[in-house]
Short mmCIF file of C-alpha atoms in Angstrom, two decimals:
data_model
loop_
_atom_site.label_atom_id
_atom_site.label_comp_id
_atom_site.label_asym_id
_atom_site.label_seq_id
_atom_site.Cartn_x
_atom_site.Cartn_y
_atom_site.Cartn_z
CA UNK B 1 24.68 -11.39 -35.48
CA UNK B 2 24.79 -12.59 -31.94
CA UNK B 3 25.19 -16.17 -31.01
CA UNK B 4 21.98 -18.10 -30.66
CA UNK B 5 22.47 -18.42 -26.88
CA UNK B 6 22.64 -14.64 -26.34
CA UNK B 7 19.64 -14.29 -28.81
CA UNK B 8 17.76 -16.79 -26.79
CA UNK B 9 18.48 -15.33 -23.50
CA UNK B 10 17.71 -11.75 -24.83
CA UNK B 11 14.44 -12.61 -26.20
CA UNK B 12 13.13 -14.34 -23.01
CA UNK B 13 10.71 -11.44 -22.13
CA UNK B 14 10.00 -12.23 -18.56
CA UNK B 15 13.63 -12.23 -17.82
CA UNK B 16 14.02 -8.98 -19.43
CA UNK B 17 11.27 -7.39 -17.06
CA UNK B 18 13.09 -8.79 -14.05
CA UNK B 19 16.50 -7.62 -15.12
CA UNK B 20 15.06 -4.14 -15.89
CA UNK B 21 13.48 -3.83 -12.37
CA UNK B 22 16.81 -4.72 -10.91
CA UNK B 23 18.83 -2.32 -13.01
CA UNK B 24 16.46 0.45 -12.05
CA UNK B 25 16.77 -0.25 -8.44
CA UNK B 26 13.32 -1.55 -7.52
CA UNK B 27 13.42 -2.69 -3.95
CA UNK B 28 9.87 -4.05 -3.57
CA UNK B 29 7.16 -5.73 -5.56
CA UNK B 30 3.67 -6.20 -4.19
CA UNK B 31 1.64 -8.77 -5.96
CA UNK B 32 -1.62 -10.82 -6.30
CA UNK B 33 -0.90 -13.67 -8.75
CA UNK B 34 -2.58 -15.16 -11.76
CA UNK B 35 -1.73 -18.12 -13.94
CA UNK B 36 0.70 -16.05 -16.03
CA UNK B 37 2.39 -14.29 -13.04
CA UNK B 38 2.90 -17.43 -10.97
CA UNK B 39 6.44 -18.14 -12.01
CA UNK B 40 7.73 -14.57 -12.46
CA UNK B 41 6.80 -13.99 -8.80
CA UNK B 42 8.79 -16.87 -7.51
CA UNK B 43 11.88 -15.48 -9.56
CA UNK B 44 11.19 -12.06 -7.89
CA UNK B 45 10.97 -13.62 -4.46
CA UNK B 46 14.50 -15.33 -5.07
CA UNK B 47 16.01 -11.84 -5.78
CA UNK B 48 17.90 -10.70 -2.72
CA UNK B 49 17.50 -6.95 -3.68
CA UNK B 50 13.72 -7.17 -4.13
CA UNK B 51 11.31 -7.76 -1.33
CA UNK B 52 8.07 -9.53 -2.54
CA UNK B 53 4.89 -9.20 -0.64
CA UNK B 54 1.90 -11.31 -1.52
CA UNK B 55 -1.21 -9.41 -0.86
CA UNK B 56 -4.68 -10.91 -0.40
CA UNK B 57 -6.47 -8.30 -2.75
CA UNK B 58 -5.30 -5.86 -5.44
CA UNK B 59 -6.66 -2.79 -3.56
CA UNK B 60 -4.59 -3.89 -0.49
CA UNK B 61 -1.65 -4.47 -2.62
CA UNK B 62 -1.99 -0.86 -3.99
CA UNK B 63 -1.94 0.41 -0.43
CA UNK B 64 1.07 -1.56 0.48
CA UNK B 65 2.81 -0.36 -2.53
CA UNK B 66 1.89 3.30 -1.63
CA UNK B 67 3.30 2.59 1.77
CA UNK B 68 6.43 1.14 0.32
CA UNK B 69 7.15 4.14 -1.94
CA UNK B 70 6.31 6.56 0.79
CA UNK B 71 9.05 4.96 2.75
CA UNK B 72 11.45 5.83 -0.01
CA UNK B 73 11.58 2.35 -1.89
CA UNK B 74 11.19 2.15 -5.66
CA UNK B 75 8.04 -0.03 -5.88
CA UNK B 76 6.38 -2.34 -8.61
CA UNK B 77 3.16 -4.23 -8.62
CA UNK B 78 2.19 -7.38 -10.34
CA UNK B 79 -1.51 -7.81 -10.76
CA UNK B 80 -3.97 -9.23 -13.28
CA UNK B 81 -6.43 -6.85 -14.92
CA UNK B 82 -9.23 -8.11 -12.76
CA UNK B 83 -7.28 -6.33 -10.07
CA UNK B 84 -7.26 -3.03 -11.86
CA UNK B 85 -11.03 -3.33 -11.97
CA UNK B 86 -11.36 -4.03 -8.14
CA UNK B 87 -8.89 -1.43 -6.84
CA UNK B 88 -10.74 1.52 -8.33
CA UNK B 89 -11.53 3.53 -5.07
CA UNK B 90 -8.06 3.04 -3.72
CA UNK B 91 -6.66 4.03 -7.01
CA UNK B 92 -8.40 7.48 -7.15
CA UNK B 93 -8.47 8.39 -3.45
CA UNK B 94 -5.16 7.08 -2.38
CA UNK B 95 -2.57 6.43 -5.21
CA UNK B 96 -3.61 9.24 -7.47
CA UNK B 97 -4.83 11.77 -4.95
CA UNK B 98 -1.51 11.55 -3.07
CA UNK B 99 0.53 11.17 -6.32
CA UNK B 100 2.34 8.01 -5.63
CA UNK B 101 4.68 6.88 -8.47
CA UNK B 102 4.04 3.22 -9.02
CA UNK B 103 4.88 0.91 -11.76
CA UNK B 104 2.04 -1.52 -12.36
CA UNK B 105 2.81 -4.68 -14.36
CA UNK B 106 -0.48 -6.10 -15.36
CA UNK B 107 -1.24 -9.44 -16.98
CA UNK B 108 -3.75 -8.42 -19.64
CA UNK B 109 -6.33 -11.18 -19.77
CA UNK B 110 -9.40 -11.45 -21.99
CA UNK B 111 -7.89 -10.22 -25.18
CA UNK B 112 -8.21 -12.02 -28.59
CA UNK B 113 -4.99 -13.80 -27.74
CA UNK B 114 -6.04 -15.19 -24.47
CA UNK B 115 -7.34 -18.74 -24.75
CA UNK B 116 -9.35 -18.74 -21.40
CA UNK B 117 -12.89 -17.76 -22.35
CA UNK B 118 -13.93 -16.45 -18.96
CA UNK B 119 -11.38 -13.50 -19.10
CA UNK B 120 -13.20 -11.90 -21.84
CA UNK B 121 -15.52 -9.71 -19.70
CA UNK B 122 -12.42 -8.20 -17.97
CA UNK B 123 -10.51 -7.78 -21.10
CA UNK B 124 -13.24 -5.73 -23.01
CA UNK B 125 -13.56 -3.16 -20.29
CA UNK B 126 -10.08 -2.82 -19.04
CA UNK B 127 -8.96 -0.03 -21.27
CA UNK B 128 -12.23 1.92 -21.09
CA UNK B 129 -12.00 1.72 -17.12
CA UNK B 130 -8.37 2.89 -17.21
CA UNK B 131 -9.32 5.82 -19.34
CA UNK B 132 -12.30 6.52 -17.18
CA UNK B 133 -10.27 6.80 -13.88
CA UNK B 134 -7.56 8.71 -15.77
CA UNK B 135 -4.86 6.00 -15.00
CA UNK B 136 -2.10 6.39 -17.72
CA UNK B 137 -1.22 2.89 -19.40
CA UNK B 138 0.34 1.40 -22.41
CA UNK B 139 -0.17 -2.01 -24.10
CA UNK B 140 3.22 -3.72 -24.40
CA UNK B 141 4.37 -3.91 -27.89
CA UNK B 142 5.39 -7.56 -28.56
CA UNK B 143 7.29 -6.47 -31.71
CA UNK B 144 9.83 -4.55 -29.49
CA UNK B 145 11.94 -5.60 -26.51
CA UNK B 146 10.13 -5.46 -23.43
CA UNK B 147 12.87 -4.07 -21.20
CA UNK B 148 12.88 -0.78 -22.55
CA UNK B 149 9.07 -0.48 -22.45
CA UNK B 150 9.14 -1.37 -18.76
CA UNK B 151 11.74 1.33 -18.18
CA UNK B 152 9.62 3.80 -20.07
CA UNK B 153 6.68 3.03 -17.83
CA UNK B 154 8.69 3.12 -14.66
CA UNK B 155 10.22 6.52 -15.79
CA UNK B 156 6.63 7.91 -16.70
CA UNK B 157 5.34 6.95 -13.17
CA UNK B 158 8.07 8.78 -11.52
CA UNK B 159 8.21 11.90 -13.77
CA UNK B 160 4.56 12.26 -13.76
CA UNK B 161 4.16 11.34 -9.99
CA UNK B 162 1.40 8.82 -10.59
CA UNK B 163 0.72 5.04 -11.02
CA UNK B 164 1.31 3.75 -14.62
CA UNK B 165 -0.13 0.57 -15.84
CA UNK B 166 1.86 -1.59 -18.52
CA UNK B 167 -0.53 -4.30 -19.93
CA UNK B 168 1.39 -7.40 -20.78
CA UNK B 169 0.66 -10.42 -22.90
CA UNK B 170 1.22 -14.11 -21.88
CA UNK B 171 4.67 -14.06 -23.69
CA UNK B 172 5.77 -10.96 -22.02
CA UNK B 173 5.15 -12.17 -18.47
CA UNK B 174 4.70 -15.96 -18.16
CA UNK B 175 8.18 -17.39 -17.39
CA UNK S 1 -29.47 7.88 27.83
CA UNK S 2 -27.10 5.51 29.46
CA UNK S 3 -23.60 7.14 29.84
CA UNK S 4 -20.75 5.47 27.88
CA UNK S 5 -17.98 4.38 30.15
CA UNK S 6 -15.53 3.77 27.36
CA UNK S 7 -12.64 6.08 26.96
CA UNK S 8 -12.71 8.54 24.09
CA UNK S 9 -10.47 8.55 20.97
CA UNK S 10 -8.92 11.69 22.58
CA UNK S 11 -8.20 9.92 25.90
CA UNK S 12 -6.23 7.32 23.93
CA UNK S 13 -4.44 9.85 21.90
CA UNK S 14 -3.09 11.75 24.94
CA UNK S 15 -1.67 8.49 26.28
CA UNK S 16 -0.19 7.68 22.81
CA UNK S 17 1.33 11.21 22.55
CA UNK S 18 3.14 10.60 25.84
CA UNK S 19 4.43 7.30 25.08
CA UNK S 20 5.14 7.35 21.19
CA UNK S 21 8.86 6.62 20.58
CA UNK S 22 10.76 9.64 19.40
CA UNK S 23 11.43 8.13 15.93
CA UNK S 24 7.98 6.95 15.33
CA UNK S 25 6.10 7.29 11.97
CA UNK S 26 2.35 7.58 12.56
CA UNK S 27 -0.22 6.61 9.76
CA UNK S 28 -3.93 7.70 10.84
CA UNK S 29 -7.04 6.64 9.13
CA UNK S 30 -9.67 8.96 7.65
CA UNK S 31 -11.90 11.29 9.69
CA UNK S 32 -11.24 12.22 13.33
CA UNK S 33 -8.49 9.44 13.41
CA UNK S 34 -6.38 12.18 11.40
CA UNK S 35 -8.14 15.37 12.51
CA UNK S 36 -7.64 14.79 16.02
CA UNK S 37 -4.19 13.40 15.94
CA UNK S 38 -3.28 16.56 14.10
CA UNK S 39 -4.56 18.58 17.06
CA UNK S 40 -2.87 16.41 19.66
CA UNK S 41 0.43 15.71 18.02
CA UNK S 42 1.07 17.26 14.75
CA UNK S 43 4.47 16.26 13.29
CA UNK S 44 6.04 15.91 9.78
CA UNK S 45 6.19 12.22 10.38
CA UNK S 46 2.55 11.85 10.48
CA UNK S 47 0.70 10.47 7.33
CA UNK S 48 -2.93 11.57 7.32
CA UNK S 49 -5.41 9.80 5.25
CA UNK S 50 -7.98 11.92 3.62
CA UNK S 51 -10.36 9.08 2.58
CA UNK S 52 -9.29 5.73 1.20
CA UNK S 53 -11.21 3.83 4.00
CA UNK S 54 -9.61 0.56 4.99
CA UNK S 55 -6.23 1.25 3.47
CA UNK S 56 -4.28 2.90 6.25
CA UNK S 57 -3.37 -0.54 7.67
CA UNK S 58 -1.98 -1.90 4.39
CA UNK S 59 -0.31 1.41 3.67
CA UNK S 60 1.35 1.24 7.17
CA UNK S 61 2.55 -2.40 6.42
CA UNK S 62 4.25 -1.09 3.15
CA UNK S 63 5.85 1.69 5.23
CA UNK S 64 7.07 -0.62 7.94
CA UNK S 65 8.78 -2.84 5.38
CA UNK S 66 10.43 0.14 3.71
CA UNK S 67 11.42 1.65 6.95
CA UNK S 68 12.55 -1.32 9.04
CA UNK S 69 14.55 0.79 11.62
CA UNK S 70 11.64 2.98 12.55
CA UNK S 71 8.60 2.33 14.54
CA UNK S 72 5.50 2.55 12.53
CA UNK S 73 2.20 3.21 14.52
CA UNK S 74 -1.15 3.05 12.55
CA UNK S 75 -4.41 4.12 13.85
CA UNK S 76 -7.11 2.26 12.01
CA UNK S 77 -10.97 1.91 12.79
CA UNK S 78 -12.96 -1.24 13.22
CA UNK S 79 -15.23 -0.43 10.21
CA UNK S 80 -12.21 0.27 8.10
CA UNK S 81 -10.54 -3.13 9.03
CA UNK S 82 -13.68 -4.89 8.09
CA UNK S 83 -13.54 -3.37 4.65
CA UNK S 84 -10.10 -4.97 4.03
CA UNK S 85 -9.96 -7.94 6.56
CA UNK S 86 -7.56 -9.72 4.30
CA UNK S 87 -4.84 -7.04 5.46
CA UNK S 88 -4.87 -8.69 8.82
CA UNK S 89 -3.66 -12.04 7.05
CA UNK S 90 -0.92 -10.08 5.12
CA UNK S 91 0.22 -8.49 8.28
CA UNK S 92 0.43 -11.76 9.92
CA UNK S 93 2.32 -13.24 7.24
CA UNK S 94 4.93 -10.46 6.71
CA UNK S 95 4.92 -9.79 10.59
CA UNK S 96 7.24 -6.79 10.75
CA UNK S 97 8.25 -6.26 14.34
CA UNK S 98 8.34 -2.52 13.92
CA UNK S 99 4.61 -2.23 13.23
CA UNK S 100 2.14 -1.37 15.99
CA UNK S 101 -1.56 -1.40 15.04
CA UNK S 102 -4.01 0.56 17.14
CA UNK S 103 -7.42 -0.24 16.32
CA UNK S 104 -10.19 1.95 17.42
CA UNK S 105 -13.16 -0.39 18.19
CA UNK S 106 -16.16 1.88 18.63
CA UNK S 107 -18.76 -0.23 16.87
CA UNK S 108 -19.90 2.39 14.38
CA UNK S 109 -18.86 4.04 11.17
CA UNK S 110 -17.93 7.03 13.15
CA UNK S 111 -16.43 9.17 10.27
CA UNK S 112 -19.54 9.09 8.20
CA UNK S 113 -21.94 9.86 11.22
CA UNK S 114 -22.15 6.70 13.36
CA UNK S 115 -23.87 4.04 11.27
CA UNK S 116 -24.06 0.72 12.66
CA UNK S 117 -21.27 -1.67 11.62
CA UNK S 118 -22.01 -5.15 10.22
CA UNK S 119 -20.76 -6.62 13.43
CA UNK S 120 -19.85 -4.23 16.24
CA UNK S 121 -19.02 -6.87 18.87
CA UNK S 122 -16.31 -9.10 17.30
CA UNK S 123 -13.43 -10.08 19.34
CA UNK S 124 -10.96 -8.25 16.97
CA UNK S 125 -7.84 -9.27 18.95
CA UNK S 126 -8.82 -13.01 18.62
CA UNK S 127 -9.31 -12.36 14.85
CA UNK S 128 -5.96 -10.98 14.50
CA UNK S 129 -4.40 -13.89 16.30
CA UNK S 130 -6.21 -16.21 14.12
CA UNK S 131 -4.77 -14.28 11.11
CA UNK S 132 -1.17 -14.82 12.53
CA UNK S 133 -0.57 -11.79 14.60
CA UNK S 134 0.54 -13.37 17.88
CA UNK S 135 0.81 -10.15 19.92
CA UNK S 136 -2.88 -8.98 19.84
CA UNK S 137 -4.78 -7.77 22.67
CA UNK S 138 -7.82 -5.98 23.75
CA UNK S 139 -7.24 -2.68 25.72
CA UNK S 140 -9.88 -0.73 27.63
CA UNK S 141 -8.02 2.07 29.32
CA UNK S 142 -5.57 4.71 28.31
CA UNK S 143 -3.25 3.60 31.10
CA UNK S 144 -3.21 0.11 29.63
CA UNK S 145 -2.52 1.50 26.10
CA UNK S 146 0.58 3.49 27.64
CA UNK S 147 1.81 0.30 29.26
CA UNK S 148 1.49 -1.86 26.08
CA UNK S 149 3.34 0.95 24.03
CA UNK S 150 6.32 0.39 26.35
CA UNK S 151 6.34 -3.33 25.64
CA UNK S 152 6.61 -3.33 21.97
CA UNK S 153 9.58 -4.07 19.67
CA UNK S 154 10.28 -7.57 21.26
CA UNK S 155 11.38 -8.47 17.63
CA UNK S 156 8.94 -11.24 17.04
CA UNK S 157 6.19 -9.85 15.06
CA UNK S 158 3.68 -6.98 14.78
CA UNK S 159 1.84 -5.66 17.73
CA UNK S 160 -1.94 -5.40 17.51
CA UNK S 161 -3.97 -3.35 20.20
CA UNK S 162 -7.82 -3.18 20.07
CA UNK S 163 -8.79 -0.13 21.91
CA UNK S 164 -12.39 -0.13 23.27
CA UNK S 165 -13.51 3.43 22.38
CA UNK S 166 -16.52 5.71 22.74
CA UNK S 167 -17.82 6.79 19.29
CA UNK S 168 -17.03 10.39 18.43
CA UNK S 169 -19.21 11.53 15.51
CA UNK S 170 -18.54 15.19 15.97
CA UNK S 171 -15.99 16.30 13.53
CA UNK S 172 -12.85 17.95 14.91
CA UNK S 173 -11.35 20.74 13.10
CA UNK S 174 -7.69 20.14 12.22
CA UNK S 175 -5.25 22.95 12.95
CA UNK S 176 -3.29 22.54 9.84
CA UNK S 177 -3.97 22.10 6.11
CA UNK S 178 -4.33 18.36 5.31
CA UNK S 179 -3.42 18.70 1.54
CA UNK S 180 -2.44 15.12 0.54
CA UNK S 181 0.47 15.84 -1.66
CA UNK S 182 1.81 18.27 1.00
CA UNK S 183 1.46 15.60 3.60
CA UNK S 184 3.36 12.94 1.44
CA UNK S 185 6.22 15.40 0.58
CA UNK S 186 6.46 16.61 4.22
CA UNK S 187 6.66 13.05 5.41
CA UNK S 188 9.12 11.94 2.82
CA UNK S 189 11.37 14.94 3.38
CA UNK S 190 11.32 14.33 7.14
CA UNK S 191 12.48 10.61 6.84
CA UNK S 192 15.21 11.65 4.19
CA UNK S 193 13.64 9.35 1.60
CA UNK S 194 15.88 9.22 -1.55
CA UNK S 195 14.40 11.60 -4.41
CA UNK S 196 13.82 10.74 -7.98
CA UNK S 197 16.17 12.32 -10.35
CA UNK S 198 14.67 12.87 -13.77
CA UNK S 199 16.29 11.19 -16.82
CA UNK S 200 17.00 14.79 -18.49
CA UNK S 201 19.68 15.09 -15.70
CA UNK S 202 21.20 11.79 -16.24
CA UNK S 203 18.98 10.15 -13.49
CA UNK S 204 16.15 7.81 -13.92
CA UNK S 205 16.87 6.64 -10.43
CA UNK S 206 16.11 7.32 -6.70
CA UNK S 207 19.20 9.01 -5.07
CA UNK S 208 19.90 10.05 -1.65
CA UNK S 209 20.66 13.59 -1.07
#
């Protein structure tokens, strides 16, 4: 059994997400925050090897991410699921049409585990909308370490040449 | 019909082609912004938009960040800018000195047939300055554009030039195939972007050739 300190560090899931991005060579993260994402974005911003861009809107963030990946930089996005709903046109006519590999790390609001009632309308349509626009995704499994799930999503995006959304719970992403 | 004294998109494009730095990367918005640029100066370092109206400017911003040693020139329209006005704020905040924005202000949605804009007469250079882009100017002639192209890269933020332009609603036939995926691969190959090596080959990373 590992020491409790190592256990504790290894089980801090937001740290695992950040460590995985660094290990895989991500050089840019494009973001629109929500309450769960606030602190991890500060941590990303402090990383010398990752350039964080704070966009005004998720569809704009998507286009910035496409440009960054076009320029040869492995690029992740941090957005709320509201952003997946509002970036639909850019997703199909830019990111998917041009086959940009992007890792989308998404705070999945409005599930039964989310205490904030007003996220429910977004939560219940998120997965049907992703299926509708043909955006591959996975819901992160809280019973397994998050790092390998982030790596799997990033690998899928590159090897299938498309954006891939990993839907994250509060404990996955809130620092 | 009163004649329109404003220069055409083609007039500006000819001036741009003569003054474009040799290492420049060019992103063009949908419609004639792309079709005509392919006629005037097709190059592998051009990234042509097929649709995705309003997203050429933010894509160019991401490209300018990823390629800080190359000049990135983006041709965007006034209608497209109005769709994603927030992009101006992000460009103002990030302020990459290697980004030049050429904004075609023709007052209409030219790519879709010339429908009126919500507000065709805005001072877009003033708007850009308010959004944090200090080097924003209104330009009314190709000669002025050529002159401004020579003054960029002062190292203190992005350049934003609003080009007063006569609408062009007749679709230009591009001389090349504008297949989106081909455009992307040609572009990335031309700039020597690292390629992704699949995990099956022990990769899982981007690697330089």
